[in-house]
Short mmCIF file of C-alpha atoms in Angstrom, two decimals:
data_model
loop_
_atom_site.label_atom_id
_atom_site.label_comp_id
_atom_site.label_asym_id
_atom_site.label_seq_id
_atom_site.Cartn_x
_atom_site.Cartn_y
_atom_site.Cartn_z
CA UNK A 14 33.34 58.17 -36.02
CA UNK A 15 33.47 58.70 -32.29
CA UNK A 16 31.55 61.05 -30.08
CA UNK A 17 33.93 62.63 -27.60
CA UNK A 18 32.94 65.54 -25.36
CA UNK A 19 29.93 66.30 -27.57
CA UNK A 20 32.01 66.51 -30.77
CA UNK A 21 32.03 64.20 -33.77
CA UNK A 22 35.43 62.92 -34.90
CA UNK A 23 35.53 62.18 -38.59
CA UNK A 24 37.56 59.26 -39.95
CA UNK A 25 41.16 60.06 -40.67
CA UNK A 26 42.45 60.20 -44.24
CA UNK A 27 45.79 59.28 -45.77
CA UNK A 28 47.37 60.12 -49.06
CA UNK A 29 48.18 57.64 -51.80
CA UNK A 30 49.92 58.18 -55.08
CA UNK A 31 48.25 56.71 -58.18
CA UNK A 32 49.60 57.57 -61.67
CA UNK A 33 51.49 60.59 -60.34
CA UNK A 34 48.41 62.04 -58.62
CA UNK A 35 47.54 62.08 -54.99
CA UNK A 36 44.06 61.02 -53.85
CA UNK A 37 42.45 60.75 -50.45
CA UNK A 38 41.11 57.38 -49.34
CA UNK A 39 39.31 56.68 -46.12
CA UNK A 40 41.28 54.42 -43.85
CA UNK A 41 39.43 51.62 -42.21
CA UNK A 42 36.41 51.16 -44.45
CA UNK A 43 35.96 48.05 -42.32
CA UNK A 44 35.08 48.77 -38.71
CA UNK A 45 37.09 46.60 -36.36
CA UNK A 46 35.67 45.13 -33.13
CA UNK A 47 37.81 47.54 -31.18
CA UNK A 48 36.29 50.50 -33.03
CA UNK A 49 32.81 49.04 -32.61
CA UNK A 50 33.13 48.64 -28.85
CA UNK A 51 34.78 52.02 -28.38
CA UNK A 52 31.96 53.73 -30.32
CA UNK A 53 29.33 51.79 -28.31
CA UNK A 54 30.97 52.62 -24.97
CA UNK A 55 31.17 56.28 -25.94
CA UNK A 56 27.47 56.27 -26.86
CA UNK A 57 26.47 54.55 -23.61
CA UNK A 58 28.67 56.75 -21.39
CA UNK A 59 27.45 59.96 -23.05
CA UNK A 60 24.11 59.68 -21.19
CA UNK A 61 24.80 58.32 -17.66
CA UNK A 62 21.38 59.19 -16.26
CA UNK A 63 19.63 57.38 -19.09
CA UNK A 64 22.04 54.47 -18.68
CA UNK A 65 21.05 54.16 -15.01
CA UNK A 66 17.34 54.19 -15.80
CA UNK A 67 17.75 51.75 -18.69
CA UNK A 68 19.72 49.21 -16.65
CA UNK A 69 17.26 49.45 -13.75
CA UNK A 70 14.76 47.15 -15.40
CA UNK A 71 17.39 44.51 -16.14
CA UNK A 72 18.85 44.88 -12.65
CA UNK A 73 15.45 44.24 -11.10
CA UNK A 74 14.75 41.31 -13.41
CA UNK A 75 18.08 39.55 -12.89
CA UNK A 76 18.05 40.33 -9.14
CA UNK A 77 14.55 38.88 -8.87
CA UNK A 78 15.59 35.81 -10.84
CA UNK A 79 18.73 35.10 -8.81
CA UNK A 80 17.16 35.96 -5.44
CA UNK A 81 13.98 34.01 -5.98
CA UNK A 82 15.77 30.88 -7.16
CA UNK A 83 18.24 31.18 -4.29
CA UNK A 84 15.51 31.76 -1.71
CA UNK A 85 13.45 28.98 -3.28
CA UNK A 86 16.30 26.51 -2.89
CA UNK A 87 16.98 27.74 0.63
CA UNK A 88 13.31 27.56 1.63
CA UNK A 89 13.00 24.08 0.14
CA UNK A 90 15.94 22.97 2.25
CA UNK A 91 14.37 24.46 5.39
CA UNK A 92 11.00 22.84 4.67
CA UNK A 93 12.73 19.53 4.13
CA UNK A 94 14.61 19.92 7.41
CA UNK A 95 11.38 20.64 9.25
CA UNK A 96 9.80 17.64 7.57
CA UNK A 97 12.74 15.50 8.56
CA UNK A 98 12.42 16.60 12.17
CA UNK A 99 8.68 15.91 12.48
CA UNK A 100 6.78 14.10 9.74
CA UNK A 101 9.74 12.07 8.51
CA UNK A 102 9.93 10.24 11.84
CA UNK A 103 6.34 8.96 11.95
CA UNK A 104 5.31 5.44 10.97
CA UNK A 105 1.84 3.98 11.50
CA UNK A 106 0.77 0.34 11.41
CA UNK A 107 -2.91 -0.59 11.03
CA UNK A 108 -4.78 -3.88 10.61
CA UNK A 109 -5.37 -4.86 7.01
CA UNK A 110 -8.30 -6.62 5.43
CA UNK A 111 -8.50 -10.41 5.23
CA UNK A 112 -11.07 -13.00 4.18
CA UNK A 113 -13.25 -14.26 7.03
CA UNK A 114 -14.43 -17.86 7.50
CA UNK A 115 -17.71 -17.16 5.64
CA UNK A 116 -16.01 -15.40 2.76
CA UNK A 117 -16.66 -11.98 4.28
CA UNK A 118 -13.97 -9.33 4.49
CA UNK A 119 -12.65 -8.91 8.03
CA UNK A 120 -9.87 -6.93 9.67
CA UNK A 121 -6.80 -8.50 11.20
CA UNK A 122 -5.90 -7.52 14.75
CA UNK A 123 -2.83 -5.92 16.24
CA UNK A 124 -1.31 -7.77 19.20
CA UNK A 125 -1.49 -6.11 22.62
CA UNK A 126 2.28 -6.13 22.93
CA UNK A 127 2.87 -4.53 19.50
CA UNK A 128 4.71 -1.51 21.02
CA UNK A 129 7.17 -3.79 22.83
CA UNK A 130 7.83 -5.71 19.60
CA UNK A 131 8.58 -2.51 17.71
CA UNK A 132 10.78 -1.01 20.43
CA UNK A 133 13.23 -3.88 19.94
CA UNK A 134 14.06 -2.57 16.47
CA UNK A 135 17.06 -0.28 16.09
CA UNK A 136 15.93 3.18 15.10
CA UNK A 137 12.62 3.19 17.01
CA UNK A 138 12.44 6.04 19.54
CA UNK A 139 9.00 5.26 20.96
CA UNK A 140 5.85 3.33 20.06
CA UNK A 141 2.31 3.16 21.36
CA UNK A 142 -1.15 1.88 20.46
CA UNK A 143 -4.45 3.73 20.20
CA UNK A 144 -8.09 2.68 20.06
CA UNK A 145 -11.52 4.20 20.53
CA UNK A 146 -13.54 2.78 23.41
CA UNK A 147 -17.25 1.97 23.27
CA UNK A 148 -18.62 2.84 26.72
CA UNK A 149 -22.14 1.79 25.84
CA UNK A 150 -23.56 5.29 25.72
CA UNK A 151 -22.56 6.11 29.31
CA UNK A 152 -22.30 9.88 29.84
CA UNK A 153 -19.18 11.52 31.22
CA UNK A 154 -19.37 13.86 34.20
CA UNK A 155 -16.68 15.87 35.95
CA UNK A 156 -16.36 15.90 39.77
CA UNK A 157 -16.29 18.13 41.75
CA UNK A 158 -16.10 21.03 39.28
CA UNK A 159 -18.73 19.90 36.79
CA UNK A 160 -22.04 18.19 37.41
CA UNK A 161 -23.57 18.37 33.93
CA UNK A 162 -23.31 15.16 31.97
CA UNK A 163 -21.36 15.39 28.70
CA UNK A 164 -21.01 13.17 25.67
CA UNK A 165 -17.21 13.01 25.41
CA UNK A 166 -15.31 10.50 23.24
CA UNK A 167 -13.34 7.90 25.21
CA UNK A 168 -10.08 6.45 23.91
CA UNK A 169 -7.49 3.97 25.10
CA UNK A 170 -3.74 4.30 24.74
CA UNK A 171 -0.62 2.51 25.75
CA UNK A 172 1.89 4.57 27.77
CA UNK A 173 4.26 5.05 24.83
CA UNK A 174 1.62 6.68 22.62
CA UNK A 175 2.03 10.13 24.17
CA UNK A 176 5.74 10.26 23.40
CA UNK A 177 5.21 8.78 19.93
CA UNK A 178 2.70 11.53 19.09
CA UNK A 179 4.73 14.36 20.61
CA UNK A 180 2.11 15.12 23.28
CA UNK A 181 2.72 18.00 25.69
CA UNK A 182 0.99 18.49 29.04
CA UNK A 183 -0.45 21.61 30.61
CA UNK A 184 -0.52 19.92 33.99
CA UNK A 185 -0.04 16.60 35.75
CA UNK A 186 1.44 13.52 34.06
CA UNK A 187 0.56 10.67 31.74
CA UNK A 188 -0.01 7.14 32.96
CA UNK A 189 2.92 4.73 32.91
CA UNK A 190 3.52 0.99 32.50
CA UNK A 191 2.47 0.35 36.10
CA UNK A 192 -0.92 1.97 35.58
CA UNK A 193 -1.41 -0.04 32.40
CA UNK A 194 -0.36 -3.40 33.86
CA UNK A 195 -2.65 -3.01 36.90
CA UNK A 196 -5.56 -1.61 34.89
CA UNK A 197 -5.83 1.44 37.17
CA UNK A 198 -8.87 3.68 36.89
CA UNK A 199 -6.93 6.74 35.81
CA UNK A 200 -7.37 8.99 32.78
CA UNK A 201 -5.66 11.80 30.90
CA UNK A 202 -7.93 14.48 29.49
CA UNK A 203 -7.51 16.23 26.20
CA UNK A 204 -7.45 19.99 26.34
CA UNK A 205 -10.96 20.53 24.99
CA UNK A 206 -12.42 17.59 26.89
CA UNK A 207 -11.09 19.11 30.13
CA UNK A 208 -12.78 22.42 29.30
CA UNK A 209 -16.11 20.70 28.69
CA UNK A 210 -15.87 18.79 31.95
CA UNK A 211 -14.90 21.87 33.95
CA UNK A 212 -11.47 20.59 34.96
CA UNK A 213 -8.47 22.88 34.58
CA UNK A 214 -6.04 21.59 37.21
CA UNK A 215 -5.05 18.22 38.61
CA UNK A 216 -3.21 19.07 41.84
CA UNK A 217 -6.37 18.34 43.86
CA UNK A 218 -6.80 14.94 42.15
CA UNK A 219 -10.16 15.60 40.45
CA UNK A 220 -12.26 12.73 39.25
CA UNK A 221 -14.67 12.08 36.41
CA UNK A 222 -17.46 9.56 36.12
CA UNK A 223 -18.10 7.47 33.04
CA UNK A 224 -21.52 6.18 33.86
CA UNK A 225 -21.18 4.92 37.44
CA UNK A 226 -17.43 4.32 37.28
CA UNK A 227 -15.06 6.89 38.78
CA UNK A 228 -11.68 7.69 37.22
CA UNK A 229 -8.94 9.88 38.65
CA UNK A 230 -7.64 12.60 36.33
CA UNK A 231 -3.83 12.59 36.48
CA UNK A 232 -2.99 14.85 33.53
CA UNK A 233 -4.31 17.31 30.95
CA UNK A 234 -2.90 17.53 27.43
CA UNK A 235 -1.90 20.94 26.13
CA UNK A 236 -0.99 20.00 22.54
CA UNK A 237 -0.29 16.98 20.39
CA UNK A 238 1.46 16.81 17.01
CA UNK A 239 -0.75 14.07 15.57
CA UNK A 240 -4.20 12.64 16.19
CA UNK A 241 -5.89 15.85 17.17
CA UNK A 242 -8.93 13.82 18.23
CA UNK A 243 -7.08 13.13 21.47
CA UNK A 244 -7.67 16.76 22.43
CA UNK A 245 -11.42 16.05 22.60
CA UNK A 246 -11.14 12.69 24.38
CA UNK A 247 -10.89 11.04 27.74
CA UNK A 248 -7.89 8.71 27.49
CA UNK A 249 -7.46 5.64 29.69
CA UNK A 250 -4.86 2.83 29.75
CA UNK A 251 -5.28 -0.04 27.28
CA UNK A 252 -5.61 -2.69 29.99
CA UNK A 253 -8.26 -0.64 31.79
CA UNK A 254 -10.32 -0.38 28.61
CA UNK A 255 -9.82 -4.06 27.94
CA UNK A 256 -10.99 -5.16 31.40
CA UNK A 257 -13.83 -2.68 31.94
CA UNK A 258 -15.23 -2.25 28.42
CA UNK A 259 -14.14 -5.37 26.58
CA UNK A 260 -11.78 -3.68 24.11
CA UNK A 261 -10.82 -6.40 21.64
CA UNK A 262 -7.59 -5.04 20.14
CA UNK A 263 -5.70 -1.81 19.39
CA UNK A 264 -6.76 0.00 16.24
CA UNK A 265 -3.46 1.57 15.25
CA UNK A 266 0.19 1.44 16.23
CA UNK A 267 2.01 4.79 16.23
CA UNK A 268 5.81 4.76 15.93
CA UNK A 269 8.30 7.60 16.23
CA UNK A 270 11.65 6.75 14.71
CA UNK A 271 15.08 8.27 14.81
CA UNK A 272 15.80 10.74 12.04
CA UNK A 273 16.47 8.91 8.79
CA UNK A 274 15.20 5.51 9.99
CA UNK A 275 11.53 5.82 9.01
CA UNK A 276 11.79 4.03 5.65
CA UNK A 277 13.72 1.13 7.21
CA UNK A 278 11.28 0.80 10.12
CA UNK A 279 8.39 0.94 7.67
CA UNK A 280 9.76 -2.16 5.95
CA UNK A 281 10.60 -4.01 9.17
CA UNK A 282 7.48 -3.14 11.21
CA UNK A 283 5.05 -5.70 9.64
CA UNK A 284 7.50 -8.55 10.24
CA UNK A 285 8.15 -7.48 13.84
CA UNK A 286 4.44 -7.07 14.67
CA UNK A 287 3.11 -10.16 12.88
CA UNK A 288 5.90 -12.36 11.50
CA UNK A 289 3.40 -14.99 10.26
CA UNK A 290 1.25 -12.62 8.21
CA UNK A 291 3.17 -9.40 7.62
CA UNK A 292 1.34 -8.73 4.36
CA UNK A 293 -1.95 -8.34 6.22
CA UNK A 294 -0.81 -5.13 7.92
CA UNK A 295 -1.03 -1.67 6.36
CA UNK A 296 2.06 0.42 7.01
CA UNK A 297 2.29 4.15 6.33
CA UNK A 298 5.81 5.59 6.15
CA UNK A 299 6.97 9.00 4.91
CA UNK A 300 8.59 9.36 1.49
CA UNK A 301 12.36 9.73 1.32
CA UNK A 302 13.36 13.27 2.38
CA UNK A 303 15.33 13.75 -0.83
CA UNK A 304 12.26 13.36 -3.04
CA UNK A 305 10.31 15.77 -0.86
CA UNK A 306 13.11 18.33 -1.09
CA UNK A 307 13.18 18.00 -4.87
CA UNK A 308 9.39 18.37 -5.15
CA UNK A 309 9.28 21.42 -2.90
CA UNK A 310 12.24 22.99 -4.67
CA UNK A 311 10.63 22.41 -8.08
CA UNK A 312 7.32 23.92 -6.98
CA UNK A 313 8.86 26.97 -5.34
CA UNK A 314 11.34 27.55 -8.15
CA UNK A 315 8.59 27.25 -10.76
CA UNK A 316 6.61 30.02 -9.10
CA UNK A 317 9.62 32.28 -8.60
CA UNK A 318 10.93 31.65 -12.10
CA UNK A 319 7.65 32.94 -13.49
CA UNK A 320 7.98 36.11 -11.42
CA UNK A 321 11.63 36.57 -12.41
CA UNK A 322 10.80 35.97 -16.08
CA UNK A 323 8.11 38.64 -15.92
CA UNK A 324 10.60 41.08 -14.42
CA UNK A 325 13.10 40.25 -17.16
CA UNK A 326 10.46 40.86 -19.82
CA UNK A 327 9.78 44.29 -18.35
CA UNK A 328 13.52 45.00 -18.28
CA UNK A 329 13.95 43.95 -21.90
CA UNK A 330 11.07 46.15 -23.02
CA UNK A 331 12.68 49.05 -21.14
CA UNK A 332 15.96 48.56 -22.99
CA UNK A 333 14.14 48.35 -26.33
CA UNK A 334 12.16 51.54 -25.69
CA UNK A 335 15.14 53.57 -24.51
CA UNK A 336 17.36 52.32 -27.35
CA UNK A 337 14.67 53.21 -29.90
CA UNK A 338 14.36 56.66 -28.35
CA UNK A 339 18.13 57.04 -28.60
CA UNK A 340 17.99 56.18 -32.30
CA UNK A 341 15.36 58.85 -32.92
CA UNK A 342 17.40 61.45 -31.05
CA UNK A 343 20.60 60.61 -32.93
CA UNK A 344 19.22 60.58 -36.46
CA UNK A 345 21.44 63.46 -37.57
CA UNK A 346 24.52 61.76 -36.14
CA UNK A 347 23.60 58.53 -37.93
CA UNK A 348 23.11 60.43 -41.19
CA UNK A 349 26.51 62.10 -40.84
CA UNK A 350 28.18 58.76 -40.25
CA UNK A 351 26.46 57.25 -43.26
CA UNK A 352 27.52 60.27 -45.35
CA UNK A 353 31.20 59.80 -44.53
CA UNK A 354 31.12 56.11 -45.42
CA UNK A 355 29.73 54.10 -42.50
CA UNK A 356 27.71 51.13 -43.71
CA UNK A 357 24.38 49.85 -42.47
CA UNK A 358 26.10 47.01 -40.60
CA UNK A 359 28.36 49.51 -38.82
CA UNK A 360 25.42 51.52 -37.51
CA UNK A 361 23.37 48.45 -36.58
CA UNK A 362 26.35 46.86 -34.87
CA UNK A 363 26.98 49.93 -32.74
CA UNK A 364 23.42 50.06 -31.40
CA UNK A 365 23.38 46.29 -30.84
CA UNK A 366 26.59 46.47 -28.82
CA UNK A 367 25.24 49.45 -26.85
CA UNK A 368 22.11 47.55 -25.85
CA UNK A 369 24.18 44.44 -25.10
CA UNK A 370 26.47 46.45 -22.82
CA UNK A 371 23.47 47.92 -21.01
CA UNK A 372 21.98 44.44 -20.54
CA UNK A 373 25.30 43.00 -19.35
CA UNK A 374 25.76 45.77 -16.78
CA UNK A 375 22.20 45.25 -15.57
CA UNK A 376 22.78 41.51 -15.30
CA UNK A 377 26.04 41.95 -13.42
CA UNK A 378 24.54 44.37 -10.90
CA UNK A 379 21.33 42.34 -10.64
CA UNK A 380 23.24 39.12 -10.00
CA UNK A 381 25.17 40.79 -7.19
CA UNK A 382 21.99 42.19 -5.66
CA UNK A 383 20.27 38.80 -5.90
CA UNK A 384 23.12 36.97 -4.17
CA UNK A 385 23.29 39.58 -1.42
CA UNK A 386 19.51 39.39 -0.94
CA UNK A 387 19.63 35.61 -0.62
CA UNK A 388 22.45 35.72 1.92
CA UNK A 389 20.82 38.59 3.83
CA UNK A 390 17.46 36.87 4.20
CA UNK A 391 19.19 33.63 5.20
CA UNK A 392 21.20 35.41 7.91
CA UNK A 393 18.11 37.16 9.29
CA UNK A 394 16.11 33.91 9.34
CA UNK A 395 19.06 31.86 10.60
CA UNK A 396 18.94 29.65 7.51
CA UNK A 397 21.72 28.01 5.57
CA UNK A 398 21.82 29.81 2.18
CA UNK A 399 21.66 27.52 -0.85
CA UNK A 400 22.50 28.97 -4.26
CA UNK A 401 23.83 27.44 -7.44
CA UNK A 402 26.98 29.46 -8.20
CA UNK A 403 26.51 28.75 -11.91
CA UNK A 404 23.35 30.86 -11.88
CA UNK A 405 25.22 33.86 -10.46
CA UNK A 406 27.88 33.51 -13.18
CA UNK A 407 25.44 33.02 -16.05
CA UNK A 408 23.11 35.87 -14.97
CA UNK A 409 25.27 38.69 -16.47
CA UNK A 410 25.46 36.80 -19.77
CA UNK A 411 21.69 36.37 -19.65
CA UNK A 412 21.34 40.12 -19.14
CA UNK A 413 23.61 40.76 -22.14
CA UNK A 414 21.57 38.38 -24.28
CA UNK A 415 18.36 40.14 -23.27
CA UNK A 416 19.97 43.46 -24.21
CA UNK A 417 20.94 42.14 -27.64
CA UNK A 418 17.45 40.83 -28.31
CA UNK A 419 15.86 44.05 -27.06
CA UNK A 420 18.17 46.17 -29.23
CA UNK A 421 17.62 44.23 -32.45
CA UNK A 422 14.67 46.29 -33.67
CA UNK A 423 16.14 49.70 -32.74
CA UNK A 424 19.40 48.70 -34.45
CA UNK A 425 17.52 47.77 -37.61
CA UNK A 426 15.71 51.12 -37.50
CA UNK A 427 19.03 52.92 -37.14
CA UNK A 428 20.58 51.05 -40.08
CA UNK A 429 17.62 51.97 -42.27
CA UNK A 430 18.20 55.72 -41.86
CA UNK A 431 19.13 57.32 -45.20
CA UNK A 432 21.95 59.92 -45.07
CA UNK A 433 20.20 62.63 -47.10
CA UNK A 434 16.93 62.34 -45.16
CA UNK A 435 18.76 62.35 -41.84
CA UNK A 436 20.87 65.40 -42.69
CA UNK A 437 17.81 67.31 -43.90
CA UNK A 438 15.89 66.51 -40.73
CA UNK A 439 18.86 67.51 -38.60
#
């Protein structure tokens, strides 16, 4: 039976001769796949507005699934690229613990020329040392702009530290190798330290006093990628701190590497700094970028998969509800089909195929929308879109499978309709 233009077409009959008599037999007691699909397509196409509303849930679910996974992969790639450009180029070397002469635990010391030893390695962009300076409780005072004494941290740095940490200046300059070799009384102020000391420009060569010692301010930091404590500190050359305040050794060696060389430098740094006791140094190097990308992608995809799965569940429930409503509205039609010889499997198969077609259409449209959304967001954000093409191809099949599952119960309800009861109710 086929519904065409609101009319029901009954199965055709043919004549057979048996013992000299003619009798009518229904042709096609078995419904072929072609008949099944044609009946299902006719049933789906008979209500286009309902078809649009029914597929909407699946469209949204599949679109959310494809778009979120695509954007998750794309975002993971962008995060990894950002990590590669900044954090993946940082290596730190610190003194490790060792046994002292009396059995006590003591720290090893970094050599003063540690930056020069590291800079000889291929892949090192810049290196510098850092240490806090004990000024014996001497207060810090700005001249001529500030007269009030302040308790400001004092640090020492080698000239290469500022480049290794990605420091940026709001004015002036940082000290160089000449300042460090001569032990000049010059300092660079962190941004917040300059505010506390009342110094906001260096063109007039302002000075500060640490106790009774005067230091010329030659630069003010605006921002620094690492070691934010520098923003609160007065920073002097290593040699100056060594000569004036008895600094014993640098506390940490900061290294900025070329992109992709951090893991290699992390393995070579202890040998270059202290070839006799490399195991006594603690080296911190970033993980391989590939593992970070995988971790970020897994975390982002896990979250988005949950959201996409929820949308698919809503879409499947929508298909089930609408298909069940269609069964209730077509009870008389189902009864007529059963009366002219259609079996339970024929009726159930038709409604299953109808729901599968609706799910497949929703998956196809949703997959297209998801791919376009991923590409569109990537273009707007100037990203490189990353999307597994297999997901876009499997998404329509997933929609069809959801439609079949959602239509199972309505199809069973339709197959359970008895012809006499249906015709009476119609």
